[in-house]
Amino acid sequence: ELKVEQNPLFLSMQEGKNYTIYCNYSTTSDRLYWYRQDPGKSLESLFVLLSNGAVKQEGRLMASLDTKARLSTLHITAAVHDLSATYFCAKDGQNFVFGPGTRLSVLP
Amino acid sequence: EAGVAQSPRYKIIEKRQSVAFWCNPISGHATLYWYQQILGQGPKLLIQFQNNGVVDDSQLPKDRFSAERLKGVDSTLKIQPAKLEDSAVYLCASSLERLGKVVAKNIQYFGAGTRLSVL
């Protein structure tokens, strides 16, 4: 059974700082996704990582995938308040599984 | 391009009552998903359709939940009878991928969700 874990679950950081969210998964399978969810809103796709070593960047967010370590990271550079949200990683395999989410608060 | 439409947005019912949710996916999307998202948790897949066939319903509590996707387009999810622990947001998503045609990224597009409160 595919399991997806994230850490940290809660992250409070100051504007301008860098930080990394980690996503571990239990089985080898295709495609790793990152989604963002604002409070009371639905989910928005950020990145899809297709293969080992894949790196995607959009603005202050960069995602990477290491299939051998079964690990994906979401790196935040010089955080701004607008990045405050919950970030989910998700994996598809036999079925589609989301991680528990990392609730990020960026403080001024 | 219109997004995934869901209705109603909010529903309040008493336990043991029944409730139904409706979803209209993005036009041309073969795969449709229903998720349950309990407050503070990640979405949990309940059922996945490709066209009007069920691909995965392993986490659907079949004694009380049912779903259908007639004609491979719109879908309804029903709960009968509802329990207190069914209080959650029910999210519908759709994607392009279908049998025989793998889409590299297979991004799921989510609707706004239906927030269900069972009292």
PDB file of C-alpha atoms in Angstrom:
ATOM      1  CA  GLU A   1       0.000   0.000   0.000  1.00  0.00           C
ATOM      2  CA  LEU A   2       1.359   3.363  -1.049  1.00  0.00           C
ATOM      3  CA  LYS A   3       2.049   5.744   1.837  1.00  0.00           C
ATOM      4  CA  VAL A   4       3.053   9.391   1.486  1.00  0.00           C
ATOM      5  CA  GLU A   5       4.553  11.348   4.381  1.00  0.00           C
ATOM      6  CA  GLN A   6       5.489  14.998   4.671  1.00  0.00           C
ATOM      7  CA  ASN A   7       7.532  16.987   7.105  1.00  0.00           C
ATOM      8  CA  PRO A   8       7.220  19.304   8.689  1.00  0.00           C
ATOM      9  CA  LEU A   9       3.443  19.361   9.079  1.00  0.00           C
ATOM     10  CA  PHE A  10       3.520  22.957  10.281  1.00  0.00           C
ATOM     11  CA  LEU A  11       6.036  25.596   9.306  1.00  0.00           C
ATOM     12  CA  SER A  12       6.197  29.167  10.427  1.00  0.00           C
ATOM     13  CA  MET A  13       8.888  31.245   8.810  1.00  0.00           C
ATOM     14  CA  GLN A  14       9.842  34.845   8.384  1.00  0.00           C
ATOM     15  CA  GLU A  15       9.743  36.671   5.114  1.00  0.00           C
ATOM     16  CA  GLY A  16      13.019  36.514   3.253  1.00  0.00           C
ATOM     17  CA  LYS A  17      14.073  33.165   4.691  1.00  0.00           C
ATOM     18  CA  ASN A  18      14.639  29.878   2.867  1.00  0.00           C
ATOM     19  CA  TYR A  19      13.194  26.530   3.827  1.00  0.00           C
ATOM     20  CA  THR A  20      12.541  23.021   2.474  1.00  0.00           C
ATOM     21  CA  ILE A  21       9.511  20.756   2.757  1.00  0.00           C
ATOM     22  CA  TYR A  22      10.162  17.030   2.470  1.00  0.00           C
ATOM     23  CA  CYS A  23       7.927  14.360   0.953  1.00  0.00           C
ATOM     24  CA  ASN A  24       8.704  10.663   1.413  1.00  0.00           C
ATOM     25  CA  TYR A  25       6.780   7.854  -0.251  1.00  0.00           C
ATOM     26  CA  SER A  26       6.797   4.134   0.279  1.00  0.00           C
ATOM     27  CA  THR A  27       6.738   2.507  -3.161  1.00  0.00           C
ATOM     28  CA  THR A  28       8.354   3.151  -6.476  1.00  0.00           C
ATOM     29  CA  SER A  29       5.873   4.486  -8.979  1.00  0.00           C
ATOM     30  CA  ASP A  30       5.459   7.156 -11.587  1.00  0.00           C
ATOM     31  CA  ARG A  31       4.829  10.821 -11.152  1.00  0.00           C
ATOM     32  CA  LEU A  32       5.078  12.972  -8.062  1.00  0.00           C
ATOM     33  CA  TYR A  33       2.807  15.996  -7.746  1.00  0.00           C
ATOM     34  CA  TRP A  34       2.845  19.129  -5.638  1.00  0.00           C
ATOM     35  CA  TYR A  35      -0.367  21.023  -4.968  1.00  0.00           C
ATOM     36  CA  ARG A  36      -1.161  24.192  -3.094  1.00  0.00           C
ATOM     37  CA  GLN A  37      -4.349  24.839  -1.103  1.00  0.00           C
ATOM     38  CA  ASP A  38      -5.323  28.229   0.287  1.00  0.00           C
ATOM     39  CA  PRO A  39      -7.665  28.267   3.328  1.00  0.00           C
ATOM     40  CA  GLY A  40     -11.206  27.447   2.311  1.00  0.00           C
ATOM     41  CA  LYS A  41     -10.181  26.972  -1.314  1.00  0.00           C
ATOM     42  CA  SER A  42      -9.594  24.034  -3.592  1.00  0.00           C
ATOM     43  CA  LEU A  43      -6.301  22.569  -4.732  1.00  0.00           C
ATOM     44  CA  GLU A  44      -4.097  24.087  -7.397  1.00  0.00           C
ATOM     45  CA  SER A  45      -1.423  22.134  -9.246  1.00  0.00           C
ATOM     46  CA  LEU A  46       2.124  23.456  -8.807  1.00  0.00           C
ATOM     47  CA  PHE A  47       4.493  20.844 -10.231  1.00  0.00           C
ATOM     48  CA  VAL A  48       4.562  17.392 -11.770  1.00  0.00           C
ATOM     49  CA  LEU A  49       7.860  15.503 -11.524  1.00  0.00           C
ATOM     50  CA  LEU A  50       8.164  12.604 -13.923  1.00  0.00           C
ATOM     51  CA  SER A  51      11.568  11.006 -13.400  1.00  0.00           C
ATOM     52  CA  ASN A  52      14.605  10.705 -11.182  1.00  0.00           C
ATOM     53  CA  GLY A  53      16.537  13.949 -10.941  1.00  0.00           C
ATOM     54  CA  ALA A  54      13.665  16.054 -12.250  1.00  0.00           C
ATOM     55  CA  VAL A  55      13.710  19.657 -11.081  1.00  0.00           C
ATOM     56  CA  LYS A  56      10.978  22.215 -11.675  1.00  0.00           C
ATOM     57  CA  GLN A  57      10.983  25.859 -10.662  1.00  0.00           C
ATOM     58  CA  GLU A  58       8.297  28.497 -10.578  1.00  0.00           C
ATOM     59  CA  GLY A  59       9.059  31.810  -8.939  1.00  0.00           C
ATOM     60  CA  ARG A  60      10.261  31.236  -5.381  1.00  0.00           C
ATOM     61  CA  LEU A  61       9.365  27.535  -5.385  1.00  0.00           C
ATOM     62  CA  MET A  62      11.558  24.712  -6.649  1.00  0.00           C
ATOM     63  CA  ALA A  63      10.640  21.030  -6.563  1.00  0.00           C
ATOM     64  CA  SER A  64      12.929  18.062  -7.084  1.00  0.00           C
ATOM     65  CA  LEU A  65      12.608  14.296  -7.189  1.00  0.00           C
ATOM     66  CA  ASP A  66      15.005  11.526  -6.083  1.00  0.00           C
ATOM     67  CA  THR A  67      13.348   8.226  -6.914  1.00  0.00           C
ATOM     68  CA  LYS A  68      16.149   6.145  -5.405  1.00  0.00           C
ATOM     69  CA  ALA A  69      15.638   7.805  -2.024  1.00  0.00           C
ATOM     70  CA  ARG A  70      11.834   7.932  -2.604  1.00  0.00           C
ATOM     71  CA  LEU A  71      12.025  11.595  -1.730  1.00  0.00           C
ATOM     72  CA  SER A  72      10.779  14.839  -3.181  1.00  0.00           C
ATOM     73  CA  THR A  73      11.581  18.293  -1.859  1.00  0.00           C
ATOM     74  CA  LEU A  74       9.855  21.641  -2.228  1.00  0.00           C
ATOM     75  CA  HIS A  75      12.312  24.454  -1.616  1.00  0.00           C
ATOM     76  CA  ILE A  76      11.143  27.943  -0.792  1.00  0.00           C
ATOM     77  CA  THR A  77      13.509  30.795  -1.518  1.00  0.00           C
ATOM     78  CA  ALA A  78      13.166  34.206   0.123  1.00  0.00           C
ATOM     79  CA  ALA A  79       9.647  33.535   1.349  1.00  0.00           C
ATOM     80  CA  VAL A  80       6.909  36.154   1.005  1.00  0.00           C
ATOM     81  CA  HIS A  81       3.528  36.331   2.751  1.00  0.00           C
ATOM     82  CA  ASP A  82       1.677  35.301  -0.420  1.00  0.00           C
ATOM     83  CA  LEU A  83       3.223  31.840  -0.136  1.00  0.00           C
ATOM     84  CA  SER A  84       1.249  31.151   3.052  1.00  0.00           C
ATOM     85  CA  ALA A  85      -0.882  28.073   2.265  1.00  0.00           C
ATOM     86  CA  THR A  86      -0.962  24.317   2.739  1.00  0.00           C
ATOM     87  CA  TYR A  87       1.281  22.342   0.393  1.00  0.00           C
ATOM     88  CA  PHE A  88       0.539  18.746  -0.481  1.00  0.00           C
ATOM     89  CA  CYS A  89       2.628  16.210  -2.292  1.00  0.00           C
ATOM     90  CA  ALA A  90       0.854  13.320  -3.964  1.00  0.00           C
ATOM     91  CA  LYS A  91       1.836  10.132  -5.738  1.00  0.00           C
ATOM     92  CA  ASP A  92       0.031   7.939  -8.197  1.00  0.00           C
ATOM     93  CA  GLY A  93       0.529   4.240  -8.371  1.00  0.00           C
ATOM     94  CA  GLN A  94      -2.165   1.661  -7.901  1.00  0.00           C
ATOM     95  CA  ASN A  95      -4.221   4.543  -6.575  1.00  0.00           C
ATOM     96  CA  PHE A  96      -3.691   8.224  -6.006  1.00  0.00           C
ATOM     97  CA  VAL A  97      -2.448   9.159  -2.511  1.00  0.00           C
ATOM     98  CA  PHE A  98      -1.948  12.603  -0.981  1.00  0.00           C
ATOM     99  CA  GLY A  99       0.379  13.392   1.861  1.00  0.00           C
ATOM    100  CA  PRO A 100      -0.996  15.020   5.030  1.00  0.00           C
ATOM    101  CA  GLY A 101       0.073  18.492   3.931  1.00  0.00           C
ATOM    102  CA  THR A 102       2.482  21.107   5.269  1.00  0.00           C
ATOM    103  CA  ARG A 103       0.786  24.221   6.592  1.00  0.00           C
ATOM    104  CA  LEU A 104       3.080  27.138   5.855  1.00  0.00           C
ATOM    105  CA  SER A 105       2.764  30.551   7.480  1.00  0.00           C
ATOM    106  CA  VAL A 106       5.084  33.300   6.310  1.00  0.00           C
ATOM    107  CA  LEU A 107       5.311  36.072   8.860  1.00  0.00           C
ATOM    108  CA  PRO A 108       6.362  39.651   8.145  1.00  0.00           C
TER     109      PRO A 108
ATOM    110  CA  GLU B   1     -12.039  26.835 -20.590  1.00  0.00           C
ATOM    111  CA  ALA B   2     -14.560  26.160 -17.827  1.00  0.00           C
ATOM    112  CA  GLY B   3     -13.258  24.416 -14.738  1.00  0.00           C
ATOM    113  CA  VAL B   4     -14.682  21.565 -12.695  1.00  0.00           C
ATOM    114  CA  ALA B   5     -18.128  22.495 -11.423  1.00  0.00           C
ATOM    115  CA  GLN B   6     -19.547  21.169  -8.178  1.00  0.00           C
ATOM    116  CA  SER B   7     -22.798  21.715  -6.345  1.00  0.00           C
ATOM    117  CA  PRO B   8     -23.969  22.436  -3.799  1.00  0.00           C
ATOM    118  CA  ARG B   9     -21.171  24.417  -2.154  1.00  0.00           C
ATOM    119  CA  TYR B  10     -22.472  23.797   1.349  1.00  0.00           C
ATOM    120  CA  LYS B  11     -24.831  21.252   2.872  1.00  0.00           C
ATOM    121  CA  ILE B  12     -25.974  20.777   6.436  1.00  0.00           C
ATOM    122  CA  ILE B  13     -27.890  17.615   7.327  1.00  0.00           C
ATOM    123  CA  GLU B  14     -28.717  15.559  10.367  1.00  0.00           C
ATOM    124  CA  LYS B  15     -27.202  12.138  10.908  1.00  0.00           C
ATOM    125  CA  ARG B  16     -29.039   9.286   9.211  1.00  0.00           C
ATOM    126  CA  GLN B  17     -30.274  11.603   6.453  1.00  0.00           C
ATOM    127  CA  SER B  18     -29.141  11.180   2.860  1.00  0.00           C
ATOM    128  CA  VAL B  19     -27.261  13.667   0.687  1.00  0.00           C
ATOM    129  CA  ALA B  20     -26.043  13.862  -2.904  1.00  0.00           C
ATOM    130  CA  PHE B  21     -23.294  15.861  -4.539  1.00  0.00           C
ATOM    131  CA  TRP B  22     -22.932  16.647  -8.218  1.00  0.00           C
ATOM    132  CA  CYS B  23     -19.838  17.175 -10.339  1.00  0.00           C
ATOM    133  CA  ASN B  24     -19.361  18.289 -13.943  1.00  0.00           C
ATOM    134  CA  PRO B  25     -15.757  17.758 -15.096  1.00  0.00           C
ATOM    135  CA  ILE B  26     -13.773  19.742 -17.606  1.00  0.00           C
ATOM    136  CA  SER B  27     -14.979  18.981 -21.110  1.00  0.00           C
ATOM    137  CA  GLY B  28     -13.016  16.136 -22.683  1.00  0.00           C
ATOM    138  CA  HIS B  29     -11.562  14.842 -19.441  1.00  0.00           C
ATOM    139  CA  ALA B  30     -11.981  11.077 -19.333  1.00  0.00           C
ATOM    140  CA  THR B  31     -11.021  10.522 -15.702  1.00  0.00           C
ATOM    141  CA  LEU B  32     -13.053  11.780 -12.753  1.00  0.00           C
ATOM    142  CA  TYR B  33     -12.139  11.511  -9.070  1.00  0.00           C
ATOM    143  CA  TRP B  34     -14.062  11.999  -5.837  1.00  0.00           C
ATOM    144  CA  TYR B  35     -12.078  12.839  -2.711  1.00  0.00           C
ATOM    145  CA  GLN B  36     -13.002  13.298   0.927  1.00  0.00           C
ATOM    146  CA  GLN B  37     -10.983  15.932   2.774  1.00  0.00           C
ATOM    147  CA  ILE B  38     -11.438  16.015   6.526  1.00  0.00           C
ATOM    148  CA  LEU B  39     -10.384  19.266   8.188  1.00  0.00           C
ATOM    149  CA  GLY B  40      -6.611  19.402   8.630  1.00  0.00           C
ATOM    150  CA  GLN B  41      -5.916  16.340   6.468  1.00  0.00           C
ATOM    151  CA  GLY B  42      -4.962  15.601   2.906  1.00  0.00           C
ATOM    152  CA  PRO B  43      -7.630  14.538   0.415  1.00  0.00           C
ATOM    153  CA  LYS B  44      -8.472  10.832   0.450  1.00  0.00           C
ATOM    154  CA  LEU B  45      -9.479   9.218  -2.832  1.00  0.00           C
ATOM    155  CA  LEU B  46     -12.929   7.664  -2.624  1.00  0.00           C
ATOM    156  CA  ILE B  47     -13.528   6.611  -6.194  1.00  0.00           C
ATOM    157  CA  GLN B  48     -11.964   7.052  -9.624  1.00  0.00           C
ATOM    158  CA  PHE B  49     -13.834   6.707 -12.914  1.00  0.00           C
ATOM    159  CA  GLN B  50     -12.496   6.451 -16.421  1.00  0.00           C
ATOM    160  CA  ASN B  51     -15.342   7.388 -18.723  1.00  0.00           C
ATOM    161  CA  ASN B  52     -18.257   5.638 -16.980  1.00  0.00           C
ATOM    162  CA  GLY B  53     -16.269   2.694 -15.598  1.00  0.00           C
ATOM    163  CA  VAL B  54     -14.869   2.431 -12.078  1.00  0.00           C
ATOM    164  CA  VAL B  55     -11.059   2.224 -11.928  1.00  0.00           C
ATOM    165  CA  ASP B  56     -10.648   2.277  -8.149  1.00  0.00           C
ATOM    166  CA  ASP B  57     -13.196   2.334  -5.342  1.00  0.00           C
ATOM    167  CA  SER B  58     -11.136   0.530  -2.720  1.00  0.00           C
ATOM    168  CA  GLN B  59     -11.572   3.303  -0.130  1.00  0.00           C
ATOM    169  CA  LEU B  60     -15.247   3.971  -0.720  1.00  0.00           C
ATOM    170  CA  PRO B  61     -17.394   2.893   2.272  1.00  0.00           C
ATOM    171  CA  LYS B  62     -19.788   0.976   0.109  1.00  0.00           C
ATOM    172  CA  ASP B  63     -22.323   0.322   2.861  1.00  0.00           C
ATOM    173  CA  ARG B  64     -23.276   3.991   2.797  1.00  0.00           C
ATOM    174  CA  PHE B  65     -21.536   5.702  -0.121  1.00  0.00           C
ATOM    175  CA  SER B  66     -22.352   5.253  -3.787  1.00  0.00           C
ATOM    176  CA  ALA B  67     -21.272   7.037  -6.934  1.00  0.00           C
ATOM    177  CA  GLU B  68     -22.118   6.922 -10.566  1.00  0.00           C
ATOM    178  CA  ARG B  69     -20.978   8.561 -13.746  1.00  0.00           C
ATOM    179  CA  LEU B  70     -23.642   8.124 -16.355  1.00  0.00           C
ATOM    180  CA  LYS B  71     -22.633   8.658 -19.986  1.00  0.00           C
ATOM    181  CA  GLY B  72     -19.052   9.279 -18.896  1.00  0.00           C
ATOM    182  CA  VAL B  73     -19.555  12.953 -18.115  1.00  0.00           C
ATOM    183  CA  ASP B  74     -21.336  14.220 -14.956  1.00  0.00           C
ATOM    184  CA  SER B  75     -21.070  12.308 -11.727  1.00  0.00           C
ATOM    185  CA  THR B  76     -23.009  12.102  -8.471  1.00  0.00           C
ATOM    186  CA  LEU B  77     -21.790  10.949  -5.073  1.00  0.00           C
ATOM    187  CA  LYS B  78     -24.393   9.895  -2.527  1.00  0.00           C
ATOM    188  CA  ILE B  79     -24.237   9.190   1.175  1.00  0.00           C
ATOM    189  CA  GLN B  80     -27.092   7.250   2.760  1.00  0.00           C
ATOM    190  CA  PRO B  81     -27.364   7.298   5.733  1.00  0.00           C
ATOM    191  CA  ALA B  82     -24.908   9.966   6.812  1.00  0.00           C
ATOM    192  CA  LYS B  83     -22.847   9.694   9.986  1.00  0.00           C
ATOM    193  CA  LEU B  84     -21.206  12.421  12.045  1.00  0.00           C
ATOM    194  CA  GLU B  85     -17.766  11.358  10.799  1.00  0.00           C
ATOM    195  CA  ASP B  86     -18.790  12.084   7.216  1.00  0.00           C
ATOM    196  CA  SER B  87     -18.454  15.809   7.918  1.00  0.00           C
ATOM    197  CA  ALA B  88     -15.804  16.914   5.436  1.00  0.00           C
ATOM    198  CA  VAL B  89     -15.230  18.681   2.137  1.00  0.00           C
ATOM    199  CA  TYR B  90     -15.987  16.504  -0.858  1.00  0.00           C
ATOM    200  CA  LEU B  91     -13.781  17.377  -3.793  1.00  0.00           C
ATOM    201  CA  CYS B  92     -14.253  16.386  -7.395  1.00  0.00           C
ATOM    202  CA  ALA B  93     -11.344  16.438  -9.845  1.00  0.00           C
ATOM    203  CA  SER B  94     -10.865  15.510 -13.475  1.00  0.00           C
ATOM    204  CA  SER B  95      -7.929  14.718 -15.735  1.00  0.00           C
ATOM    205  CA  LEU B  96      -7.287  13.839 -19.355  1.00  0.00           C
ATOM    206  CA  GLU B  97      -5.841  10.365 -18.956  1.00  0.00           C
ATOM    207  CA  ARG B  98      -7.796   7.373 -20.220  1.00  0.00           C
ATOM    208  CA  LEU B  99      -7.201   3.715 -20.996  1.00  0.00           C
ATOM    209  CA  GLY B 100      -4.880   3.328 -23.915  1.00  0.00           C
ATOM    210  CA  LYS B 101      -3.701   6.914 -23.784  1.00  0.00           C
ATOM    211  CA  VAL B 102      -1.220   7.805 -21.055  1.00  0.00           C
ATOM    212  CA  VAL B 103      -0.851  11.518 -20.500  1.00  0.00           C
ATOM    213  CA  ALA B 104       2.634  12.319 -19.215  1.00  0.00           C
ATOM    214  CA  LYS B 105       1.654  14.791 -16.549  1.00  0.00           C
ATOM    215  CA  ASN B 106      -1.961  13.747 -15.867  1.00  0.00           C
ATOM    216  CA  ILE B 107      -2.657  16.851 -13.822  1.00  0.00           C
ATOM    217  CA  GLN B 108      -5.879  16.718 -11.837  1.00  0.00           C
ATOM    218  CA  TYR B 109      -8.004  19.848 -11.846  1.00  0.00           C
ATOM    219  CA  PHE B 110     -10.117  20.308  -8.769  1.00  0.00           C
ATOM    220  CA  GLY B 111     -13.516  21.825  -8.252  1.00  0.00           C
ATOM    221  CA  ALA B 112     -14.315  24.165  -5.361  1.00  0.00           C
ATOM    222  CA  GLY B 113     -15.736  21.318  -3.290  1.00  0.00           C
ATOM    223  CA  THR B 114     -18.870  20.727  -1.243  1.00  0.00           C
ATOM    224  CA  ARG B 115     -18.588  21.322   2.475  1.00  0.00           C
ATOM    225  CA  LEU B 116     -20.795  18.828   4.331  1.00  0.00           C
ATOM    226  CA  SER B 117     -21.715  19.216   7.971  1.00  0.00           C
ATOM    227  CA  VAL B 118     -23.519  16.305   9.620  1.00  0.00           C
ATOM    228  CA  LEU B 119     -25.209  17.252  12.900  1.00  0.00           C
TER     229      LEU B 119
END
